[in-house]
XYZ file of C-alpha atoms in Angstrom:
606
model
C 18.757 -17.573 51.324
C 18.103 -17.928 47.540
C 14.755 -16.881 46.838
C 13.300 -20.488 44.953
C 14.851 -22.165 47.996
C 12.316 -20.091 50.238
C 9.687 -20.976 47.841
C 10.661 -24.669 48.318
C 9.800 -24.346 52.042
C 6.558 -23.924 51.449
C 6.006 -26.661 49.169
C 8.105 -29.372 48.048
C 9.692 -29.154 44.684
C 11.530 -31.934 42.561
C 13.609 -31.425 39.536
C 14.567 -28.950 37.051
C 14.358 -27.075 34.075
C 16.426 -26.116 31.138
C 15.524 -23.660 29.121
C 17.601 -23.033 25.668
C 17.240 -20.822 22.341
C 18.034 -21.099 19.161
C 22.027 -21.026 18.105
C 22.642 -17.921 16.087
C 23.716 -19.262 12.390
C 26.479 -17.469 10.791
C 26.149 -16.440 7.076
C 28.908 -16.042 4.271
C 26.913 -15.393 1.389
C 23.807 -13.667 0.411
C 20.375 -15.584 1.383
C 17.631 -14.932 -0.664
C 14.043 -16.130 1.131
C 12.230 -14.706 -1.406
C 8.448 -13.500 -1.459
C 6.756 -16.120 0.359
C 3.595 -15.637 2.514
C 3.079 -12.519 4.252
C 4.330 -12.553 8.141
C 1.858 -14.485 10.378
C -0.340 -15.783 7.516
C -2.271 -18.050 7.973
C -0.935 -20.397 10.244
C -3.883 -19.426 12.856
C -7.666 -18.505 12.412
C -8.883 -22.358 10.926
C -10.716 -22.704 14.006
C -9.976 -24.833 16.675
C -5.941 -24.088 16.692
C -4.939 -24.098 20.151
C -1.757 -24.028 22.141
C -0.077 -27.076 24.102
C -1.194 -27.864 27.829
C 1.238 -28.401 30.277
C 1.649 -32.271 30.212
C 2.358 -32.226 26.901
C 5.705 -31.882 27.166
C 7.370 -33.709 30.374
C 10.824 -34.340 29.417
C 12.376 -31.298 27.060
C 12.057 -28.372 29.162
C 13.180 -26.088 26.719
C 9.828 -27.281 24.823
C 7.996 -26.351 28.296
C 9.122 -23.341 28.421
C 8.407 -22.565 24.851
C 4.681 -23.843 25.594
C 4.656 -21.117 28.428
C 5.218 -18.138 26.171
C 2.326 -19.972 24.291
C -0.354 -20.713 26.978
C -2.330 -16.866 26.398
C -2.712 -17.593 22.993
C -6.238 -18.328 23.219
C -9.639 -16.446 23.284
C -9.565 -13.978 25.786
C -11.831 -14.550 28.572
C -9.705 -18.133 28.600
C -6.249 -16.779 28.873
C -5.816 -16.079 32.469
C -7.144 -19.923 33.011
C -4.437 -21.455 30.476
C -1.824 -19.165 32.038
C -2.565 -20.239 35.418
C -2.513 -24.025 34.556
C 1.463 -24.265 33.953
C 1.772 -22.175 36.978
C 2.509 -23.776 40.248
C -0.536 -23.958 42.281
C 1.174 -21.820 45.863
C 1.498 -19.400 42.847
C -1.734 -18.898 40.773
C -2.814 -16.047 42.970
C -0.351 -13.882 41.540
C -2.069 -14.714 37.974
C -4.803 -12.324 38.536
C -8.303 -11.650 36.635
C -7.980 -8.231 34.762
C -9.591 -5.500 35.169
C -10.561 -4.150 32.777
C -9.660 -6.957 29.971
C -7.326 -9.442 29.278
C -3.968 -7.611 27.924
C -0.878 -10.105 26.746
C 2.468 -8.874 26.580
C 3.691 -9.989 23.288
C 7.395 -10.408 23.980
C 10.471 -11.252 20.983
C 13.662 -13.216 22.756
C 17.209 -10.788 21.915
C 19.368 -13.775 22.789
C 19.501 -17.112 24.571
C 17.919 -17.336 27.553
C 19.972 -17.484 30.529
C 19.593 -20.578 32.886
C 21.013 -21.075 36.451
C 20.588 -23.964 38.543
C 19.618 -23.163 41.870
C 19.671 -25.336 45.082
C 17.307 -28.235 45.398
C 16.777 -28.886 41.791
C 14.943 -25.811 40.515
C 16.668 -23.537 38.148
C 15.862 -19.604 37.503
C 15.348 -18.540 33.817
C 16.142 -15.297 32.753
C 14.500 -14.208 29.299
C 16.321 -10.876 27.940
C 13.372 -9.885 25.448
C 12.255 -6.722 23.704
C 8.511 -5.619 24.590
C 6.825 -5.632 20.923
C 3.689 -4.377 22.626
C 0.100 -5.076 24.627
C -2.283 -7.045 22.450
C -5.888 -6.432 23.205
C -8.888 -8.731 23.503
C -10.577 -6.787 20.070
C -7.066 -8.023 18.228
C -5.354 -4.926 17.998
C -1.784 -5.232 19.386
C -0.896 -1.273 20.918
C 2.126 0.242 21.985
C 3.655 -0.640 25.613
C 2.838 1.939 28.012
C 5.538 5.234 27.902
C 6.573 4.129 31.056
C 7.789 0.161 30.099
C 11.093 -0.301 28.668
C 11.585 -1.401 25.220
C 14.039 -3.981 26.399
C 13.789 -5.754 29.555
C 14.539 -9.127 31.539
C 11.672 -11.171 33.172
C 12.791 -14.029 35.333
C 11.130 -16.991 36.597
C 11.906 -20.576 37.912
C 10.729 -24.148 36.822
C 10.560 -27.774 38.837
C 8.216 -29.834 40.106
C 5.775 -29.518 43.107
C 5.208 -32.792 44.970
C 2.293 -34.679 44.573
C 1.666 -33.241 40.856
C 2.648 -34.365 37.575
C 4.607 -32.227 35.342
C 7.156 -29.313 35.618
C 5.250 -25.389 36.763
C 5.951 -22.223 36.456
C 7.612 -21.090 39.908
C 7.334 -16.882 40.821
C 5.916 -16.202 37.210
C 6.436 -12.765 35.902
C 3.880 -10.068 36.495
C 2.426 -10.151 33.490
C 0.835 -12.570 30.388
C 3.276 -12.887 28.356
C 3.046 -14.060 24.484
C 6.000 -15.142 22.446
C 6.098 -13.774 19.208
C 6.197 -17.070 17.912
C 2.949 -17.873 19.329
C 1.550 -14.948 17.638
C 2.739 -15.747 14.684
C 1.701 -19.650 15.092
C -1.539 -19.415 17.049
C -3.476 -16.341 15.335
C -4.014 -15.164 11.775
C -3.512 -11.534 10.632
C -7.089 -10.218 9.539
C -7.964 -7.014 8.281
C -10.572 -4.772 9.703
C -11.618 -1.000 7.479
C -12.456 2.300 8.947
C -13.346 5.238 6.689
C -11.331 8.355 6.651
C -12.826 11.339 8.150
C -13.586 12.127 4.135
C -14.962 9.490 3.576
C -13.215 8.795 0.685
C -10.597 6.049 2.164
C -10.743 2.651 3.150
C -8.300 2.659 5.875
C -6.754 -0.456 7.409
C -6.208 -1.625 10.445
C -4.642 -5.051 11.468
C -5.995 -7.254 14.099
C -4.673 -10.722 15.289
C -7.744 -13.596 15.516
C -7.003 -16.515 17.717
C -6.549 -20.049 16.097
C -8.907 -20.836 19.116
C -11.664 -19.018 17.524
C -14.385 -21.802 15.798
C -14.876 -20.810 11.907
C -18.437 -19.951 13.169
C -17.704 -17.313 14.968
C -14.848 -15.713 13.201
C -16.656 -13.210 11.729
C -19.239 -12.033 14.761
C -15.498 -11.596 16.529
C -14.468 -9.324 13.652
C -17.619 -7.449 13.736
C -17.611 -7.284 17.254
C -13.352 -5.921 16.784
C -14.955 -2.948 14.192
C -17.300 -1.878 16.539
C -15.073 -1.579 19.533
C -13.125 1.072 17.300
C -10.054 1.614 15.387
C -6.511 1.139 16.745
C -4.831 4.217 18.526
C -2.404 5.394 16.097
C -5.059 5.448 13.349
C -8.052 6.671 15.722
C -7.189 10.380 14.478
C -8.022 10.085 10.811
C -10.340 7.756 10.658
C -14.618 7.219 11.873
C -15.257 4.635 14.068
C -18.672 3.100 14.084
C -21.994 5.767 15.093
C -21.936 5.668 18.631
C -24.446 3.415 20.066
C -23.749 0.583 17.394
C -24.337 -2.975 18.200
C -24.169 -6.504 17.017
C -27.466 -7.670 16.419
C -26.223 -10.989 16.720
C -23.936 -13.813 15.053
C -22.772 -12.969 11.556
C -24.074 -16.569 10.023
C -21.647 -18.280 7.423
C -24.381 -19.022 4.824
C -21.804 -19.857 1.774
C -23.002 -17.370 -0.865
C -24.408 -14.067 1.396
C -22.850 -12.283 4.390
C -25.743 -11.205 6.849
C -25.560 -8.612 8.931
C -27.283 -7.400 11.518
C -26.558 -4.135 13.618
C -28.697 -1.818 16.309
C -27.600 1.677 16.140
C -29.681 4.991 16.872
C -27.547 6.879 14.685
C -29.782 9.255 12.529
C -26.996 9.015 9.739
C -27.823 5.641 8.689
C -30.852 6.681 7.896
C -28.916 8.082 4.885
C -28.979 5.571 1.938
C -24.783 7.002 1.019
C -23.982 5.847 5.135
C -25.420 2.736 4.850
C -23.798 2.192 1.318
C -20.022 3.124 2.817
C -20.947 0.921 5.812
C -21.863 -1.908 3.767
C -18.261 -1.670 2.283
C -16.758 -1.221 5.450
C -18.577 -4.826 6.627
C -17.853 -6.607 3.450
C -14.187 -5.446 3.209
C -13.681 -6.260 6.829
C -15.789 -9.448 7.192
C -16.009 -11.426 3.667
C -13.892 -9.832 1.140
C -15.046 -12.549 -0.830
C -16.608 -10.056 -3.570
C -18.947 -12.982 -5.880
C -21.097 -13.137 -2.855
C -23.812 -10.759 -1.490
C -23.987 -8.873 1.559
C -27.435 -9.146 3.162
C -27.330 -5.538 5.802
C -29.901 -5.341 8.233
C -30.209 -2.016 10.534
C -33.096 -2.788 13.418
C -35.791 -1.245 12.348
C -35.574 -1.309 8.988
C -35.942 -3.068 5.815
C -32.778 -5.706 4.772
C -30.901 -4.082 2.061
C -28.935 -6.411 -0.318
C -26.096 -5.223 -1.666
C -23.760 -6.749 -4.652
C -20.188 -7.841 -3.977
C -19.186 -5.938 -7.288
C -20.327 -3.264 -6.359
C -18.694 -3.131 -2.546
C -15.602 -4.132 -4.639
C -13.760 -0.624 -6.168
C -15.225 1.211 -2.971
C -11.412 0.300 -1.626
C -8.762 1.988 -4.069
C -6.172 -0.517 -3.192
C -8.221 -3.405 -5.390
C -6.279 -1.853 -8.720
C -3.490 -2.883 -7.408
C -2.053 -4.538 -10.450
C -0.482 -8.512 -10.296
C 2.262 -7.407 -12.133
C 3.184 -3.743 -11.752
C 4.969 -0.672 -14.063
C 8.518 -0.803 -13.088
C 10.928 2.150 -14.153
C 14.578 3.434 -13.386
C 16.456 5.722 -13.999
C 19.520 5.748 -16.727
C 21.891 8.535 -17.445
C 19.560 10.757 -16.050
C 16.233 9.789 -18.013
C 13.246 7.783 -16.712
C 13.255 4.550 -18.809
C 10.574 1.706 -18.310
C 12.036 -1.738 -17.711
C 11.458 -4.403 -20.111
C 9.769 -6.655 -16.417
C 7.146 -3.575 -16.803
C 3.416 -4.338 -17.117
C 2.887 -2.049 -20.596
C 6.322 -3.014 -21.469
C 7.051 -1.465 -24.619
C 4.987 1.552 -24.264
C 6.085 5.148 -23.613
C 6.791 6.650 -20.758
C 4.099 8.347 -18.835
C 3.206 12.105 -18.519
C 7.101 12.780 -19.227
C 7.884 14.701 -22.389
C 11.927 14.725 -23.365
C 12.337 18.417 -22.211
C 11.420 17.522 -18.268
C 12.797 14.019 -19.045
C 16.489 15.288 -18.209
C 19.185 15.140 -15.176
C 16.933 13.297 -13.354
C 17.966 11.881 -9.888
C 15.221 9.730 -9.091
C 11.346 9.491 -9.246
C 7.576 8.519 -8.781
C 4.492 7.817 -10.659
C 0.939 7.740 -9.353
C -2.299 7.482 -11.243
C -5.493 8.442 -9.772
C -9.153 9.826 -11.337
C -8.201 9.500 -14.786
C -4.732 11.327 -14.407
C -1.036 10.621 -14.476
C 1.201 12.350 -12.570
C 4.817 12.328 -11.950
C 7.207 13.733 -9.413
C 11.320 13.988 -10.045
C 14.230 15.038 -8.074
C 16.515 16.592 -10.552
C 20.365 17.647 -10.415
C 20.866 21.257 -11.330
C 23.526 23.490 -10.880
C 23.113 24.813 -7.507
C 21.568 21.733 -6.460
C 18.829 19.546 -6.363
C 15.095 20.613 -7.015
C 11.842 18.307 -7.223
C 9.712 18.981 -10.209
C 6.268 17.720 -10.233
C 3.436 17.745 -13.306
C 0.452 15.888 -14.132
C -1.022 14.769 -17.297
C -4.912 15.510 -17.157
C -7.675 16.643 -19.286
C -6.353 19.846 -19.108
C -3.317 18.867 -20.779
C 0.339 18.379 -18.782
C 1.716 20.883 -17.041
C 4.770 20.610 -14.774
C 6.164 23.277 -12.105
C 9.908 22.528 -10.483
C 10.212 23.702 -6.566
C 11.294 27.380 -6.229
C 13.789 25.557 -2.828
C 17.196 23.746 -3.769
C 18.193 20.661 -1.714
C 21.675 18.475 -1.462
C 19.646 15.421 -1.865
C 16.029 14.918 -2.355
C 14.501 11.029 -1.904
C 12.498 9.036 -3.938
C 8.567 10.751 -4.034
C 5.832 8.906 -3.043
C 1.821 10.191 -3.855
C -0.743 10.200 -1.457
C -3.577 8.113 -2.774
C -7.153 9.824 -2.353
C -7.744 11.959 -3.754
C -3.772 11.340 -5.418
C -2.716 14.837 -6.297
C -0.228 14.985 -3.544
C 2.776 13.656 -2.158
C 5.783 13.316 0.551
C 9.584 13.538 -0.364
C 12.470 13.545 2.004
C 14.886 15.943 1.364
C 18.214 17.037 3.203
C 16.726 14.970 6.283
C 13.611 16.629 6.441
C 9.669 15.410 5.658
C 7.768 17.513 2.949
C 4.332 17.818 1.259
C 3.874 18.737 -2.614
C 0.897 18.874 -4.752
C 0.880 19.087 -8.366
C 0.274 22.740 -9.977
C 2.716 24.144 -7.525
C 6.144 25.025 -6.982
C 6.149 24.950 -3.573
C 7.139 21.766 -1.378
C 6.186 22.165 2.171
C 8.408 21.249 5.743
C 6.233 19.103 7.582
C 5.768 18.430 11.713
C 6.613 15.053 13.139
C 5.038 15.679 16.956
C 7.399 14.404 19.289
C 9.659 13.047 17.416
C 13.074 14.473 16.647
C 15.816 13.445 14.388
C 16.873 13.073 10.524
C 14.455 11.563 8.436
C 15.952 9.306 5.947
C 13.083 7.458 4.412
C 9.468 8.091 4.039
C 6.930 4.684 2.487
C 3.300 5.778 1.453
C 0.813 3.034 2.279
C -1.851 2.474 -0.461
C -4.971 3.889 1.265
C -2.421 7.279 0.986
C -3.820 7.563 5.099
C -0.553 5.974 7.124
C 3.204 6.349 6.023
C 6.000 4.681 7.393
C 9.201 6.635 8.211
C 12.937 6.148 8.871
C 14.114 8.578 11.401
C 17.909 8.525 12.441
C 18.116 4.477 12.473
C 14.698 3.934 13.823
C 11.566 2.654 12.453
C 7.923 4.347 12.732
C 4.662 4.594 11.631
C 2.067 7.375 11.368
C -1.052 8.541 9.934
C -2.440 11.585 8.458
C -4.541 14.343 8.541
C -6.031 14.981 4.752
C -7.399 18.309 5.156
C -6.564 21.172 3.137
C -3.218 20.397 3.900
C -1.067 17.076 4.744
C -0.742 16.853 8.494
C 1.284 14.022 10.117
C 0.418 12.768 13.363
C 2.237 11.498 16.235
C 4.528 9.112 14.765
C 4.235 5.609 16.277
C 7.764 3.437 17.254
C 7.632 0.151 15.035
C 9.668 -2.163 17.490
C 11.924 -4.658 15.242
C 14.637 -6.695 15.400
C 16.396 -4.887 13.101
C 18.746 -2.141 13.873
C 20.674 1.045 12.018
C 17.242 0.867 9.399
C 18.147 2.558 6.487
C 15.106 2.531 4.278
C 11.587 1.254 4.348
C 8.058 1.157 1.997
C 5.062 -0.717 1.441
C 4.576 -4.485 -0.029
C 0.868 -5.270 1.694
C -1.909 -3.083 3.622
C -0.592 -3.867 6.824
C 3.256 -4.908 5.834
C 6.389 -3.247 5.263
C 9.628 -3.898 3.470
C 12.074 -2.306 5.915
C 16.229 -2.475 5.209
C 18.815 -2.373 8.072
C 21.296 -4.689 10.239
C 20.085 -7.640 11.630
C 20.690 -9.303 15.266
C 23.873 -10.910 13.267
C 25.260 -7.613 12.408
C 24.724 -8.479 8.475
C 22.559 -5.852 6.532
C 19.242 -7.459 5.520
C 15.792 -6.887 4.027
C 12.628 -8.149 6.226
C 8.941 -7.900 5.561
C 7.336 -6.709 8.658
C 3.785 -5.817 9.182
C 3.419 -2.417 10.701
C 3.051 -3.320 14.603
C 6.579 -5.018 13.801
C 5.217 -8.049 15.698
C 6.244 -10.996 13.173
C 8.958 -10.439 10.959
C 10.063 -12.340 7.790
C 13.599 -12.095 6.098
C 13.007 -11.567 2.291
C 16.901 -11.196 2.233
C 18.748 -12.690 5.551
C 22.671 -11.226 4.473
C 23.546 -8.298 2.562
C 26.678 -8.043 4.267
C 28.040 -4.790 4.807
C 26.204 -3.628 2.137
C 24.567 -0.110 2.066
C 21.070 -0.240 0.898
C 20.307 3.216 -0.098
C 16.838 2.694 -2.173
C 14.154 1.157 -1.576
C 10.775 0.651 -3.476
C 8.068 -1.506 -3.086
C 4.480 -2.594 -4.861
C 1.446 -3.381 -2.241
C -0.161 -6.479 -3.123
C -4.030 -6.501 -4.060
C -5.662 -7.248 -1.215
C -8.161 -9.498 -3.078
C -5.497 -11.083 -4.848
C -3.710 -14.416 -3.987
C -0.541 -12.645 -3.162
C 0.162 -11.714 0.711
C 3.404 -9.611 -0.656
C 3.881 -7.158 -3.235
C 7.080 -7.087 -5.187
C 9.933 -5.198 -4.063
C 13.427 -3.423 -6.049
C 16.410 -2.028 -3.934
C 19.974 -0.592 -4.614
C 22.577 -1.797 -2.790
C 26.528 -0.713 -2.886
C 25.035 0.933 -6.037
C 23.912 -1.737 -7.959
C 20.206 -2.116 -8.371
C 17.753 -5.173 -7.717
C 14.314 -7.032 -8.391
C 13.207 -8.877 -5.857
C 9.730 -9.985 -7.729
C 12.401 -12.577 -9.182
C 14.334 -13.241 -6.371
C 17.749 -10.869 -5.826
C 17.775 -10.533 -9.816
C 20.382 -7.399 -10.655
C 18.494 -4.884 -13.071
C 21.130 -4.930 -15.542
C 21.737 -2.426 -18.703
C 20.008 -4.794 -21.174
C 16.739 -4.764 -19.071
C 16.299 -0.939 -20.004
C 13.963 -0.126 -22.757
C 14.852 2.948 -25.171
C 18.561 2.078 -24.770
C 21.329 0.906 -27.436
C 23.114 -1.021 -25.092
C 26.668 -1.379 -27.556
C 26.451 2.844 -27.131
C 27.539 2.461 -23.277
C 29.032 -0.838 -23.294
C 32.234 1.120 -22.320
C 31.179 3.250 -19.847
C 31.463 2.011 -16.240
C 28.931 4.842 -14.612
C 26.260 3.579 -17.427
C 24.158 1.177 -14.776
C 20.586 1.753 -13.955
C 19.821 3.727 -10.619
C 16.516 4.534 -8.564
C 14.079 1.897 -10.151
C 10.577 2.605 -8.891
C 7.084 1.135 -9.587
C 4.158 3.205 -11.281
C 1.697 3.220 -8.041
């Protein structure tokens, strides 16, 4: 006997469900979405935003379904209860409390869902959906446990139980579940700051607030998610809070000071540099709203005031400029692009003898220095050369190893001196006043690296290994040390290239579910995606650069510039070619004729 029809038995049920997806659009020409807001922003977190109840929707059951996958997306110590309302009520048992804390199962659908009618009017819904991963009640959303499928098929049925209005939820699957749509409608993307062991980083970690949350108490929530600890992947390189600290009570929203109040035992805030980083670490993460005051007091001890200038430039990633240095490469020279913030000016650190056969490149500037990293072409292959312009004067040393191919560099911000290059499908380390480039470890993960991103806090890189997406942090001791790389689940498949266009976002390159190459923005859980670029066709991106955004800027996403089938792009005005004109230092009439004379490898000063 089919099992709904056994269900029936025990109580009555009445009509059906149908429960249908979105039609898959097919695309002939390139789609350009442009820079937009960042993924998830800010759609939740104005207070009071909460999901539909059951009776709202009595007729379209696709909409009822829909407002399933949305029911969890509330505070969470109200979650199971909102669940358990659009479940039938022979059922609600199986919607149990947790033990210990509410986790939700953010899900994204792979295809239409499947619907079969059953006997007696109730019909089973199949949803084939990848498992993006477990979203906590402190906001961070985690990996799925090693033993849970990526991919996966929860079923279910929907109809009506007699003497009750509305369609339920009939045998509901095992676990909350949370559309990615509701994630993306029902909670805003905040940003909560750990210091690196160091103590010389800001490091970032993204947290999801629920829409539910009252403007009130959006910020005792956040202090309450920075105390709890950082997420898992970043838990290695970073301080959590002194053990023992608590909440000393609401953070108030006074309009023009941030007040803080915190019990801790810890002897080390007793020291007036602790308290100073911590007071960053609350602004940053609470009120980044820097021409206001933070008011910090520690129990047992006077209030300290602090300025928000001066909380300000203890994050590095607040020089992010509005309008960044862009540079490519021509014939085998760096040449700034006429787009360029300092457009005009010379080229930095590079003088016209190490200024030759150059493949592609990175700048970084950091403590008063320039410094520059280049793959160049020699004769028995490629090498990276890498020099810095300092008080000292400039000095550059070229890598005593050959490769076939060496990737664009990217530096490691704080201190800045160092950097990661992919080269013949391996991860390196460099630092400047050395020859030497470095093979580095990924722990448990095997395969060819093809792309490495460097996010601004130069603590967490994203990588590109075989077609697959991850994410990592580091170790910043005396040497670079990459940790176990985490698995960025994302629509996207065959990923060719990825980098940094926000803290917590990423530009990432492959195929999409249409089998047409495309550029999304993603933020680094790969929970919400956004297509900057929906249809490449079957084009082959093979660069990719991007510019972070300033986190106290307006801007949610930093500006982007790609190669694809060889011809470059600007995406900061939307899928613009970088053509031969745009390249300063150039007579254009001198390789008007030449067909190889295009730019290649643009790159941003960062």
């Amino acid at each position: 006997m089919n099992r709904w029809i056994r269900r029936l038995l025990a109580a009555p049920v009445i009509a059906a469900v149908l429960l249908a997806g979105c039609g898959i659009p097919e695309y002939t020409e390139v789609r350009v979405d442009g820079q937009g807001p960042a993924p998830g922003l800010p759609s939740g977190g104005s207070g009071l935003q909460t999901p539909a109840s059951r009776l709202d929707e009595r007729n379209n059951t696709e909409a009822f379904v829909s407002d399933f996958l949305q029911a969890a997306a509330v505070e969470a110590e109200r979650a199971v209860e909102q669940v358990r309302e659009f479940v039938a009520p022979m059922d609600r048992a199986d919607i149990r409390d947790p033990n210990p804390e509410v986790v939700l199962t953010v899900v994204r659908l792979r295809e239409r869902p499947q619907i079969t009618r059953a006997e007696a009017g109730v019909e089973e819904v199949a949803l084939n959906v990848q498992q993006i991963g477990q979203l906590r009640p402190n906001g961070a959303l985690e990996p799925m446990p090693a033993q849970e499928p990526e991919f996966t098929e929860y079923t279910f049925g929907v109809g009506s139980v007699a003497g009750e209005q509305g369609k339920f939820i009939l045998n509901p699957p095992p676990v909350l579940l949370l559309s990615e749509d509701a994630l993306n409608a029902f909670y805003a993307q905040r940003t909560i700051y750990f210091w690196d062991t160091s103590q010389q980083a800001l490091v970032p970690d993204l947290r999801y607030l629920p829409g539910a949350v009252p403007v009130e108490r959006q910020r005792t929530v956040l202090l309450e998610a920075l105390i709890s600890g950082p997420s898992s992947w970043i838990a290695s390189t970073v301080q959590a809070l002194s053990s023992g600290t608590r909440s000393g009570g609401n953070v108030p929203d006074t309009g023009d000071r941030l007040k803080v109040t915190l019990i801790s035992d810890a002897a080390a805030l007793a020291d007036q540099r602790q308290l100073d980083r911590l007071a960053a670490q609350l602004m940053w993460s609470l009120w980044p709203e820097f021409d206001n005051d933070l008011e910090l007091t520690i129990q047992g001890q006077s209030p300290q005031i602090y300025q928000g200038a001066e909380l300000l430039a203890m994050n590095g990633a607040q020089t992010l400029q509005e309008t960044p240095e862009r540079f490519t490469v021509y014939q085998g020279r760096v040449h700034r692009l006429s787009s360029s913030a300092r457009s005009g000016e010379a080229i930095p650190v590079l003088t016209d003898e190490v200024n030759q056969n150059v493949v592609t490149a990175g700048f970084t500037r950091a403590g008063g220095s320039t410094y520059a990293a280049l793959a160049v072409q020699g004769e028995d292959g490629q090498r990276l050369v890498v020099g810095g312009a300092t008080g000292a004067g400039t000095s550059f040393h070229t890598s005593t190893e050959s490769f076939d191919e060496i990737g664009r560099p990217g530096w490691l911000k704080a201190p800045g001196d160092v950097g990661l290059v992919v080269a013949d499908g391996s991860l390196y380390s460099f630092r400047v006043g050395s020859g030497t480039v470095e093979p580095l470890t990924l722990p448990g993960v095997t395969g060819v690296v093809r792309s490495v991103g460097v996010a601004p806090d130069g603590h967490r890189i994203a990588l590109v290994i075989d077609d697959r997406l991850y994410v990592a942090a580091l170790g910043r001791g005396e040497r670079v040390e990459v940790l176990p790389p985490r698995r960025v689940p994302t629509s996207l498949t065959e990923i060719t290239q990825v980098d940094w266009v926000a803290e917590t976002l990423l530009v990432v390159a492959g195929t999409n579910p249409d089998g047409r190459v495309a550029i999304h923005d993603m933020t680094v859980d790969g929970a919400i995606e956004t297509p900057s670029l929906r249809d490449l066709g079957n084009a082959s991106v093979t660069h990719l650069a991007g510019y972070p955004a300033n986190p106290v800027g307006s801007g949610t996403v930093g500006a982007r510039m790609y190669v694809a089938n060889g011809i470059p792009y600007d995406l900061f005005e939307p899928s613009e070619q970088i053509r031969q004109e745009e390249v300063e230092g150039v007579d254009p009439a001198a390789t008007a004729d030449d067909p190889a004379a295009v730019p290649t490898a643009p790159f941003f000063l960062y």
